[in-house]
Structure formats: C-alpha cells, structure tokens
Coordinates of C-alpha atoms in Angstrom, one line a residue:
X21 CA -5.5 22.2 -11.1
X22 CA -6.2 21.1 -7.5
X23 CA -2.9 20.0 -6.0
X24 CA -3.7 19.9 -2.2
X25 CA -5.0 16.6 -0.7
X26 CA -7.4 18.6 1.4
X27 CA -8.7 20.5 -1.7
X28 CA -9.1 17.2 -3.6
X29 CA -10.9 15.6 -0.8
X30 CA -13.2 18.6 -0.4
X31 CA -13.9 18.7 -4.2
X32 CA -14.6 15.0 -4.2
X33 CA -17.0 15.3 -1.2
X34 CA -18.8 18.2 -2.9
X35 CA -19.2 16.3 -6.2
X36 CA -20.4 13.2 -4.3
X37 CA -23.0 15.2 -2.3
X38 CA -24.1 16.9 -5.5
X39 CA -24.6 13.5 -7.2
X40 CA -26.4 12.1 -4.2
X41 CA -28.7 15.2 -4.0
X42 CA -29.4 15.2 -7.7
X43 CA -30.2 11.5 -7.8
X44 CA -32.2 11.5 -4.5
X45 CA -33.9 14.8 -5.3
X46 CA -35.1 13.5 -8.7
X47 CA -36.3 10.3 -7.1
X48 CA -38.1 12.2 -4.3
X49 CA -39.7 14.7 -6.7
X50 CA -40.9 11.9 -9.0
X51 CA -42.2 9.8 -6.1
X52 CA -44.0 12.8 -4.5
X53 CA -45.6 13.9 -7.8
X54 CA -46.6 10.3 -8.7
X55 CA -48.2 9.7 -5.2
X56 CA -50.0 13.0 -5.2
X57 CA -51.4 12.4 -8.7
X58 CA -52.4 8.9 -7.9
X59 CA -54.2 10.0 -4.7
X60 CA -56.0 12.8 -6.6
X61 CA -57.0 10.5 -9.4
X62 CA -58.3 8.0 -6.9
X63 CA -60.5 10.5 -5.2
X64 CA -61.8 11.8 -8.5
X65 CA -62.6 8.3 -9.7
X66 CA -64.4 7.6 -6.4
X67 CA -66.6 10.6 -6.9
X68 CA -67.5 9.5 -10.5
X69 CA -68.3 6.0 -9.4
X70 CA -70.6 7.2 -6.6
X71 CA -72.7 9.1 -9.2
X72 CA -72.6 6.1 -11.5
X73 CA -74.0 3.9 -8.7
X74 CA -76.8 6.4 -8.2
X75 CA -77.7 6.2 -11.9
X76 CA -78.1 2.4 -11.5
X77 CA -80.7 2.8 -8.8
X78 CA -82.7 5.9 -9.5
X79 CA -83.4 8.5 -12.1
X80 CA -81.4 11.6 -12.5
X81 CA -82.0 14.3 -9.9
X82 CA -84.6 16.9 -10.7
X83 CA -83.2 19.5 -13.0
X84 CA -80.0 17.5 -13.5
X85 CA -78.4 19.1 -10.5
X86 CA -75.9 16.8 -8.7
X87 CA -74.8 17.3 -5.2
X88 CA -71.3 18.8 -4.7
X89 CA -68.7 16.0 -4.7
X90 CA -66.6 15.3 -1.7
X91 CA -62.8 14.9 -1.3
X92 CA -61.9 18.1 -3.1
X93 CA -63.3 17.0 -6.5
X94 CA -64.3 20.1 -8.4
X95 CA -66.8 18.9 -11.0
X96 CA -69.0 15.8 -11.8
X97 CA -71.2 15.7 -14.8
X98 CA -73.2 13.0 -16.7
X99 CA -73.5 12.8 -20.4
X100 CA -75.6 10.6 -22.5
X101 CA -74.7 8.6 -25.6
X102 CA -75.2 11.7 -27.8
X103 CA -72.8 13.7 -25.7
X104 CA -75.4 15.9 -24.1
X105 CA -74.9 16.9 -20.5
X106 CA -77.8 15.5 -18.5
X107 CA -76.6 16.2 -15.0
X108 CA -73.8 18.2 -13.4
X109 CA -72.6 19.4 -10.0
X110 CA -72.0 22.9 -11.3
X111 CA -69.0 24.5 -12.9
X112 CA -67.6 24.7 -16.5
X113 CA -68.9 22.0 -18.8
X114 CA -67.0 22.7 -21.9
X115 CA -63.6 21.4 -20.9
X116 CA -61.1 20.8 -23.8
X117 CA -60.3 17.2 -24.3
X118 CA -63.1 16.0 -22.0
X119 CA -65.4 14.7 -24.8
X120 CA -62.6 12.6 -26.3
X121 CA -62.0 10.9 -23.0
X122 CA -63.7 7.5 -23.3
X123 CA -63.2 4.1 -21.5
X124 CA -61.2 1.7 -23.6
X125 CA -62.7 -1.4 -24.9
X126 CA -63.3 -4.0 -22.2
X127 CA -63.0 -1.5 -19.4
X128 CA -65.5 0.8 -17.7
X129 CA -63.2 3.7 -16.7
X130 CA -60.3 5.8 -17.9
X131 CA -58.2 8.6 -16.3
X132 CA -56.0 11.3 -17.8
X133 CA -54.5 14.6 -17.0
X134 CA -56.0 17.3 -19.2
X135 CA -53.7 20.1 -20.3
X136 CA -54.5 23.8 -19.4
X137 CA -57.3 25.3 -21.4
X138 CA -55.3 28.4 -21.9
X139 CA -51.8 29.7 -21.0
X140 CA -51.6 30.3 -17.2
X141 CA -54.6 28.0 -16.5
X142 CA -54.3 24.9 -14.3
X143 CA -54.2 21.3 -15.3
X144 CA -57.0 18.9 -14.4
X145 CA -57.2 15.2 -13.5
X146 CA -60.2 13.7 -15.3
X147 CA -61.8 10.3 -14.9
X148 CA -64.6 8.9 -17.0
X149 CA -66.8 6.0 -15.8
X150 CA -69.1 4.3 -18.3
X151 CA -72.5 3.1 -17.1
X152 CA -75.9 2.1 -18.6
X153 CA -78.6 4.7 -18.6
X154 CA -80.8 5.2 -15.5
X155 CA -84.1 3.5 -15.0
X156 CA -86.8 5.5 -16.7
X157 CA -84.5 6.9 -19.3
X158 CA -85.6 6.8 -23.0
X159 CA -83.1 4.0 -23.6
X160 CA -81.8 2.6 -20.3
X161 CA -79.3 0.4 -22.1
X162 CA -77.6 3.3 -24.0
X163 CA -74.3 4.0 -22.4
X164 CA -73.9 7.0 -20.2
X165 CA -70.6 8.6 -19.2
X166 CA -69.9 10.0 -15.8
X167 CA -67.1 12.5 -15.8
X168 CA -65.3 13.8 -12.7
X169 CA -62.5 16.4 -12.6
X170 CA -60.1 17.8 -10.0
X171 CA -57.9 20.8 -10.5
X172 CA -54.2 19.8 -9.9
X173 CA -53.3 23.1 -8.2
X174 CA -52.5 21.3 -4.9
X175 CA -50.4 18.7 -6.7
X176 CA -48.5 21.2 -8.7
X177 CA -48.0 23.5 -5.7
X178 CA -46.7 20.5 -3.6
X179 CA -44.3 19.3 -6.3
X180 CA -43.1 22.8 -7.0
X181 CA -42.4 23.4 -3.3
X182 CA -40.5 20.1 -3.2
X183 CA -38.4 21.1 -6.2
X184 CA -37.7 24.5 -4.8
X185 CA -36.8 23.0 -1.4
X186 CA -34.4 20.6 -3.0
X187 CA -32.8 23.3 -5.1
X188 CA -32.5 25.7 -2.2
X189 CA -31.1 23.1 0.2
X190 CA -28.6 21.6 -2.3
X191 CA -25.9 24.4 -2.2
X192 CA -25.7 24.6 1.6
X193 CA -25.5 20.8 1.9
X194 CA -22.8 20.7 -0.8
X195 CA -20.9 23.4 0.9
X196 CA -21.2 21.7 4.2
X197 CA -19.9 18.4 2.9
X198 CA -17.0 20.2 1.3
X199 CA -16.2 22.1 4.5
X200 CA -16.5 18.9 6.5
X201 CA -14.2 17.0 4.2
X202 CA -11.7 19.9 4.3
X203 CA -11.8 19.9 8.1
X204 CA -11.6 16.1 8.5
X205 CA -8.8 15.8 6.0
X206 CA -6.8 18.6 7.6
X207 CA -7.2 17.0 11.0
X208 CA -6.2 13.6 9.6
X209 CA -3.2 15.1 7.8
X210 CA -1.9 17.2 10.7
X211 CA 0.4 14.4 11.8
X212 CA 1.7 14.1 8.2
X213 CA 2.6 17.8 8.3
X214 CA 4.5 17.2 11.6
X215 CA 6.2 14.2 10.1
X216 CA 7.2 16.2 7.0
X217 CA 8.4 19.2 9.0
X218 CA 10.6 17.0 11.3
X219 CA 11.8 14.9 8.4
X220 CA 12.9 18.1 6.6
X221 CA 15.0 19.0 9.6
X222 CA 17.0 15.7 9.5
X223 CA 20.5 16.4 8.2
X224 CA 23.7 14.5 8.1
X225 CA 24.7 16.0 11.4
X226 CA 21.3 15.3 13.1
X227 CA 20.5 11.8 12.2
X228 CA 19.3 11.1 15.7
X229 CA 16.1 13.1 15.1
X230 CA 12.8 11.2 14.8
X231 CA 9.4 12.1 13.5
X232 CA 6.5 12.2 16.0
X233 CA 4.5 9.0 16.3
X234 CA 0.7 9.9 16.5
X235 CA 0.0 6.5 18.0
X236 CA -2.7 4.1 16.9
X237 CA -2.7 1.6 14.1
X238 CA -3.8 3.7 11.1
X239 CA -1.9 4.3 8.0
X240 CA -0.3 7.6 9.2
X241 CA 0.9 5.9 12.4
X242 CA 2.4 3.1 10.4
X243 CA 4.0 5.6 8.1
X244 CA 5.6 7.4 11.1
X245 CA 7.0 4.1 12.5
X246 CA 8.3 3.1 9.0
X247 CA 10.0 6.5 8.7
X248 CA 11.6 6.2 12.2
X249 CA 12.7 2.6 11.4
X250 CA 14.3 3.9 8.2
X251 CA 16.0 6.7 10.1
X252 CA 17.3 4.2 12.7
X253 CA 18.8 2.1 9.9
X254 CA 20.2 5.2 8.3
X255 CA 21.8 6.3 11.6
X256 CA 23.3 2.9 12.2
X257 CA 24.6 2.8 8.7
X258 CA 26.1 6.2 9.1
X259 CA 27.7 5.2 12.4
X260 CA 29.1 2.0 10.8
X261 CA 30.4 4.1 7.9
X262 CA 32.1 6.6 10.2
X263 CA 33.6 3.8 12.3
X264 CA 34.7 2.0 9.2
X265 CA 36.4 5.2 7.9
X266 CA 38.1 5.8 11.3
X267 CA 39.3 2.2 11.5
X268 CA 40.5 2.2 7.9
X269 CA 42.4 5.5 8.5
X270 CA 43.9 4.0 11.6
X271 CA 44.9 0.8 9.9
X272 CA 46.5 2.6 7.0
X273 CA 48.2 5.2 9.1
X274 CA 50.5 2.8 10.9
X275 CA 51.9 1.0 7.8
X276 CA 52.3 4.3 6.0
X277 CA 54.2 5.8 9.0
X278 CA 56.4 2.7 9.2
X279 CA 57.2 2.8 5.4
X280 CA 58.1 6.4 5.6
X281 CA 60.3 6.1 8.6
X282 CA 62.1 3.1 7.1
X283 CA 62.6 4.8 3.8
X284 CA 63.9 8.0 5.6
X285 CA 66.4 5.8 7.5
X286 CA 67.4 4.1 4.4
X287 CA 67.9 7.4 2.6
X288 CA 69.9 8.9 5.5
X289 CA 72.5 6.2 4.9
X290 CA 75.0 6.4 2.2
X291 CA 74.4 2.8 1.3
X292 CA 70.9 1.6 2.3
X293 CA 70.8 -1.8 3.9
X294 CA 68.6 -4.5 2.5
X295 CA 66.9 -5.1 5.8
X296 CA 65.3 -1.6 5.8
X297 CA 64.2 -1.9 2.2
X298 CA 62.8 -5.4 2.9
X299 CA 60.9 -4.1 5.9
X300 CA 59.5 -1.2 3.9
X301 CA 58.5 -3.6 1.2
X302 CA 56.7 -5.8 3.7
X303 CA 54.7 -2.8 5.0
X304 CA 53.9 -1.9 1.5
X305 CA 52.5 -5.3 0.8
X306 CA 50.4 -5.0 4.0
X307 CA 49.0 -1.7 2.7
X308 CA 48.2 -3.5 -0.6
X309 CA 46.3 -6.2 1.2
X310 CA 44.3 -3.7 3.3
X311 CA 43.5 -1.7 0.2
X312 CA 42.4 -4.8 -1.7
X313 CA 40.2 -5.9 1.2
X314 CA 38.6 -2.5 1.5
X315 CA 37.9 -2.4 -2.2
X316 CA 36.3 -5.9 -2.0
X317 CA 34.1 -4.9 0.9
X318 CA 33.1 -1.7 -0.9
X319 CA 32.1 -3.8 -3.9
X320 CA 30.1 -6.2 -1.7
X321 CA 28.4 -3.3 0.1
X322 CA 27.5 -1.6 -3.1
X323 CA 25.8 -4.7 -4.5
X324 CA 27.7 -5.6 -7.6
X325 CA 25.8 -6.8 -10.7
X326 CA 24.9 -10.5 -10.2
X327 CA 27.2 -12.9 -12.0
X328 CA 26.0 -16.0 -13.7
X329 CA 25.6 -18.8 -11.2
X330 CA 27.9 -21.8 -11.8
X331 CA 27.9 -25.3 -10.2
X332 CA 30.4 -25.3 -7.5
X333 CA 31.8 -28.3 -5.5
X334 CA 32.8 -27.0 -2.0
X335 CA 34.7 -30.1 -1.3
X336 CA 36.8 -29.5 -4.4
X337 CA 37.3 -25.9 -3.4
X338 CA 38.6 -27.0 0.0
X339 CA 41.0 -29.5 -1.6
X340 CA 42.4 -26.9 -3.9
X341 CA 42.9 -24.4 -1.1
X342 CA 44.7 -27.0 0.9
X343 CA 46.9 -27.9 -2.1
X344 CA 47.9 -24.2 -2.4
X345 CA 49.3 -24.3 1.2
X346 CA 52.3 -26.7 0.9
X347 CA 53.8 -25.8 4.3
X348 CA 51.3 -24.3 6.7
X349 CA 52.3 -23.3 10.2
X350 CA 50.3 -26.2 11.6
X351 CA 49.0 -29.3 9.8
X352 CA 45.9 -28.7 7.7
X353 CA 43.5 -31.7 7.3
X354 CA 40.6 -32.1 4.9
X355 CA 37.5 -34.1 5.6
X356 CA 35.3 -34.4 2.5
X357 CA 34.2 -37.8 1.6
X358 CA 31.9 -36.9 -1.2
X359 CA 31.3 -33.9 -3.5
X360 CA 29.2 -31.0 -1.9
X361 CA 27.4 -29.3 -4.8
X362 CA 26.2 -25.7 -4.7
X363 CA 25.6 -22.8 -7.0
X364 CA 27.5 -19.5 -6.9
X365 CA 30.6 -17.5 -7.8
X366 CA 33.6 -19.9 -7.4
X367 CA 36.1 -17.0 -7.0
X368 CA 34.1 -15.4 -4.2
X369 CA 33.5 -18.7 -2.4
X370 CA 37.2 -19.5 -2.7
X371 CA 38.1 -16.2 -1.1
X372 CA 35.6 -16.8 1.7
X373 CA 37.1 -20.2 2.4
X374 CA 40.7 -18.9 2.3
X375 CA 39.8 -16.2 4.8
X376 CA 38.3 -18.8 7.2
X377 CA 41.4 -21.0 6.9
X378 CA 43.8 -18.1 7.3
X379 CA 42.1 -17.1 10.5
X380 CA 42.2 -20.7 11.8
X381 CA 45.9 -21.2 11.0
X382 CA 46.7 -17.9 12.7
X383 CA 45.2 -19.1 16.0
X384 CA 45.6 -22.9 15.9
X385 CA 48.0 -24.6 18.3
X386 CA 48.5 -27.9 16.6
X387 CA 46.2 -28.3 13.6
X388 CA 43.2 -27.1 11.5
X389 CA 40.4 -29.3 10.2
X390 CA 38.3 -28.3 7.1
X391 CA 35.1 -30.3 6.6
X392 CA 32.7 -30.1 3.6
X393 CA 29.3 -31.6 3.9
X394 CA 25.7 -31.3 2.7
X395 CA 22.8 -30.7 5.0
X396 CA 19.2 -31.4 4.1
X397 CA 16.5 -28.8 4.9
X398 CA 13.0 -29.4 6.1
X399 CA 11.5 -27.5 3.2
X400 CA 13.0 -26.4 -0.1
X401 CA 16.7 -26.8 -1.1
X402 CA 19.3 -28.1 1.2
X403 CA 22.5 -26.5 2.4
X404 CA 26.2 -26.8 1.4
X405 CA 28.3 -26.4 4.6
X406 CA 32.0 -25.7 5.1
X407 CA 33.4 -26.0 8.6
X408 CA 36.9 -24.8 9.6
X409 CA 37.9 -25.9 13.1
X410 CA 41.1 -25.1 15.1
X411 CA 42.4 -26.0 18.5
X412 CA 43.3 -22.4 19.5
X413 CA 42.1 -20.4 22.4
X414 CA 38.6 -20.2 20.9
X415 CA 36.1 -17.4 20.7
X416 CA 34.2 -16.3 23.8
X417 CA 30.5 -16.6 23.4
X418 CA 30.0 -12.9 23.9
X419 CA 32.3 -12.1 21.0
X420 CA 31.0 -14.7 18.4
X421 CA 29.0 -12.1 16.6
X422 CA 31.5 -9.3 17.0
X423 CA 34.4 -11.1 15.3
X424 CA 32.6 -10.6 12.0
X425 CA 32.6 -6.9 12.3
X426 CA 35.2 -5.0 10.3
X427 CA 38.6 -4.3 11.9
X428 CA 37.7 -6.3 15.0
X429 CA 40.5 -8.3 16.5
X430 CA 40.2 -10.1 19.8
X431 CA 44.0 -10.0 20.0
X432 CA 45.0 -6.8 18.2
X433 CA 48.8 -7.1 18.7
X434 CA 48.9 -10.6 17.5
X435 CA 46.7 -9.8 14.5
X436 CA 49.0 -7.0 13.3
X437 CA 52.1 -8.9 13.9
X438 CA 50.9 -11.8 11.8
X439 CA 49.7 -9.6 9.0
X440 CA 45.9 -9.8 9.6
X441 CA 43.9 -6.8 8.4
X442 CA 40.8 -7.5 10.6
X443 CA 38.7 -7.7 7.5
X444 CA 38.9 -11.4 6.6
X445 CA 35.9 -12.7 8.6
X446 CA 33.8 -9.7 7.6
X447 CA 34.5 -10.4 3.9
X448 CA 33.7 -14.1 4.3
X449 CA 30.3 -13.2 5.9
X450 CA 29.4 -10.7 3.2
X451 CA 30.2 -13.3 0.5
X452 CA 28.1 -15.9 2.2
X453 CA 25.2 -13.5 2.6
X454 CA 25.4 -12.6 -1.0
X455 CA 24.9 -16.2 -1.8
X456 CA 21.8 -16.4 0.5
X457 CA 23.7 -18.0 3.4
X458 CA 25.8 -16.9 6.4
X459 CA 28.9 -17.5 8.5
X460 CA 28.7 -18.1 12.2
X461 CA 31.2 -18.9 15.0
X462 CA 30.6 -21.9 17.2
X463 CA 32.5 -23.7 19.9
X464 CA 34.7 -26.6 18.9
X465 CA 34.0 -29.9 20.6
X466 CA 37.5 -30.1 22.0
X467 CA 38.0 -26.4 22.6
X468 CA 39.1 -23.9 20.0
X469 CA 36.9 -22.3 17.5
X470 CA 34.6 -23.6 14.7
X471 CA 33.6 -21.3 11.9
X472 CA 30.7 -22.6 9.7
X473 CA 30.0 -21.2 6.3
X474 CA 26.5 -22.3 5.0
X475 CA 25.0 -21.5 1.6
X476 CA 22.0 -22.9 -0.2
X477 CA 22.7 -25.7 -2.5
X478 CA 20.1 -24.4 -5.0
X479 CA 20.0 -21.2 -7.1
X480 CA 19.3 -18.5 -4.5
X481 CA 21.1 -15.3 -3.4
X482 CA 22.9 -12.7 -5.5
X483 CA 24.9 -15.3 -7.4
X484 CA 22.4 -18.1 -7.2

C-alpha cells in the first residue's frame, strides 16, 4: 500500500503517462499505418489507370510486354474476360486471391490487401480497374481487367518501426514522469515537513514557537498561517488560563487566611466571642460566592449543552430584580414603558442583570437607573437592550474593555471591602455572548458609567 504523498503522486503521474502513451501511441500507429496504406493504394491505382488509358487508345504492346510501372509499383498485368493474361510488366502472375478481385457493380475499380502467399511472405496492395477491350481486339466491348500490385514491405517496416519506437520510448517517459512528480511533490511538501517538525516541538512550556511561513498565497502558505493563528489563540488562551488560576488562587488565599486566623483566635479563647465567629462566617460566605462564580464561569467557558429557548421579557426581569432589593444603598429606578421580548435562558439573563445592577449600586453616589428597550436592526431580527446607569466616578475610556476581564477591579480595595469578587461583569459578558449579544461600557450623559447589555430578540445564540 502506497502511504506517502510523494509515492502516490509519482504513481499517479506514471499511470497517467502510461495511459496517455497507450492512447496516443495507438492513435499514432493507426494513423501512420492508414496513411501509408492509402498512399500505397493510391500509387498502385494510378499505375493501373495509366495502363487502362493506354488500352483505350491503342492495341496491346507487342508481345504483351508492359513498361515497368512508376512510383514503386511492383506489377501491372492485363487480363481479358476469360481470365487470360494478355499483358504484363513482368513478375509473378499467379497471385492468390488476385483472380477473385473484381470491381463491384456500378464501379470501375476495387482495392484490397492480399494476404501472404505463404508463411513469411509479404502482403500486397492490389487494385483492379475494369476497362473495355483495346481497339483491334477480337471483341473490343468485352471487359478487360487491369491489375496493379505493390508489395507492402515499406508500409509494414514503417509501422513496425513506429510500434517499436513507441514501445521502447514508453518506459523512459513513464519513469521520467514518475521521477518528475516525485521531485516536484517533494519540493512542494518541503515546507510541510518543516511545519510538521516545528509543530511537533511545540509543548505546553513552549507555546511561543511558530511554524515557518513559506510566503506566497498557495495552500501550504495558508496552512502555515492558519497553524500560527491557532498557536496564537492557544498561547493567549493558556496565558488567560494561567492568569485566571493565579488570580483565583490570590482571591481564595486572602479569605482562607482570614477565616483561619479568626478561628484560631476564637479557639484560643475559653469562650469565643460572637464577633470573631460572625467575621469568620462572612469570610466563608465570600469564599462561597467566589467558588460559585468560578464554577459558573467554568461552565460558560466549557460550552454547556444548549437549553431550550424561552420567551423572556427583559422589562419584567428588571422589575423583578428591583423588587428583590427592598432597601438598596441608593435609590434604584426602573424605566420600562413596554415589554421587551427576547429569547433565551431566563435564569442566566437574570444573573447577568443582577451583576450589572450590583456593580452600579456599588459605585453610585445617589442613584441607579435601569432601562429596558427594544432596538430595531437594519437587517434581520432586532435587539433587546438593558441599560444600567449610575452617577459614580465612571469608567475611563482606556479601561472600558478591561473591566470585563476576570478579577479586574479599577478600585481593588473598595471592591474587596464591599464583597465584590471581580467576576460579575465577566460573567455578564459571557452570558450575553452565549445569547448572541454582548455587554459594553459607555459614558453616562451626566457622568458616571452606563453598562449596556444587548441580545438578539430572535432565536440566535447558544440559548436562542
């Protein structure tokens, strides 16, 4: 079994060349043989007609001796209606099959190739031309037959030489085509070998390696660029994973250390005070929130199985979220004059909205506004939009994309003191993207920050 691409290409080239040579050789052999035979037959017929023309104008030559024919014709003879030879140019007269050669009805000539008279003899091209008897003959109207024959040795030799030449030239040509295909394929696949070698050297500790780009715009160059793009994404993903692990370890280490120290203090006392136990409980709850957020992000990253899409009213979700906050730190207002329909997972969308509102309440000075609206699109389905606006310090333009990264806090001390995990906005963005939308940070008209969650109103995305 041929497993190598070079071997398969060489074999295919050899087979293709063999097929071309076989077809072309057969065509050339047939064409050469036919043309030579037609030329020989034409010369032979011409010699016969010259003698027939002489019979129409004069009597037979004395003694029945015809002049030697031209054009390589070997024999010309004339026979009367009784089959007697009345004139000849010399040579054998008793040729097998010659007597049976007669012009067909309505025609004055006929040609044929006579088989060899004996094994090893040569074939002959014979032509018969019918003509009336010569003037002065006993019965000038009785039909005479003029026969001309040419030995086909030259035709057979030429066709044999052509066949031998084709048979002798075929193996070198087939071998040359296979060798050329082998060389060309090897030259073309040389960059693939370099790509495979370099790709095999890529390990978890050497994700910065890249395969060589041969340049150009062919398939191999595009393959190299695709592989390098994949390695870029893999390296970025690995870097994000390492950073995520480091951030998660850092976030978990502080509450664990606090819980341990508080419990050690409580145990050192004969009667532990409620304050130490309550503080340890608060730190434990913080650990639970971080673990729950990490688990949710892991599920979102892993691509959970799509859930059946349900009709969702974003305005109703916003109203229910506001109702669950009876006494927020600052007033929370809702602006939703009409239902805002969409499709998705209500629980996930509710969690995304809650995270946006929690973030706004954490930074607002005097109030938070939640607005639900529908936005039409130029083509296809429209959008369902949730906006959460606060009047806090706002988000600098340079940080509006970074705030959605995991464990990012623009005010780290304040975030930890208020119980934030640094994962809320990242979770909201992943939920929105799973629904075919996104979350972005914008500047509020009167200062502060405006976070906009936008998802398609139709059935698109993982839950749509």
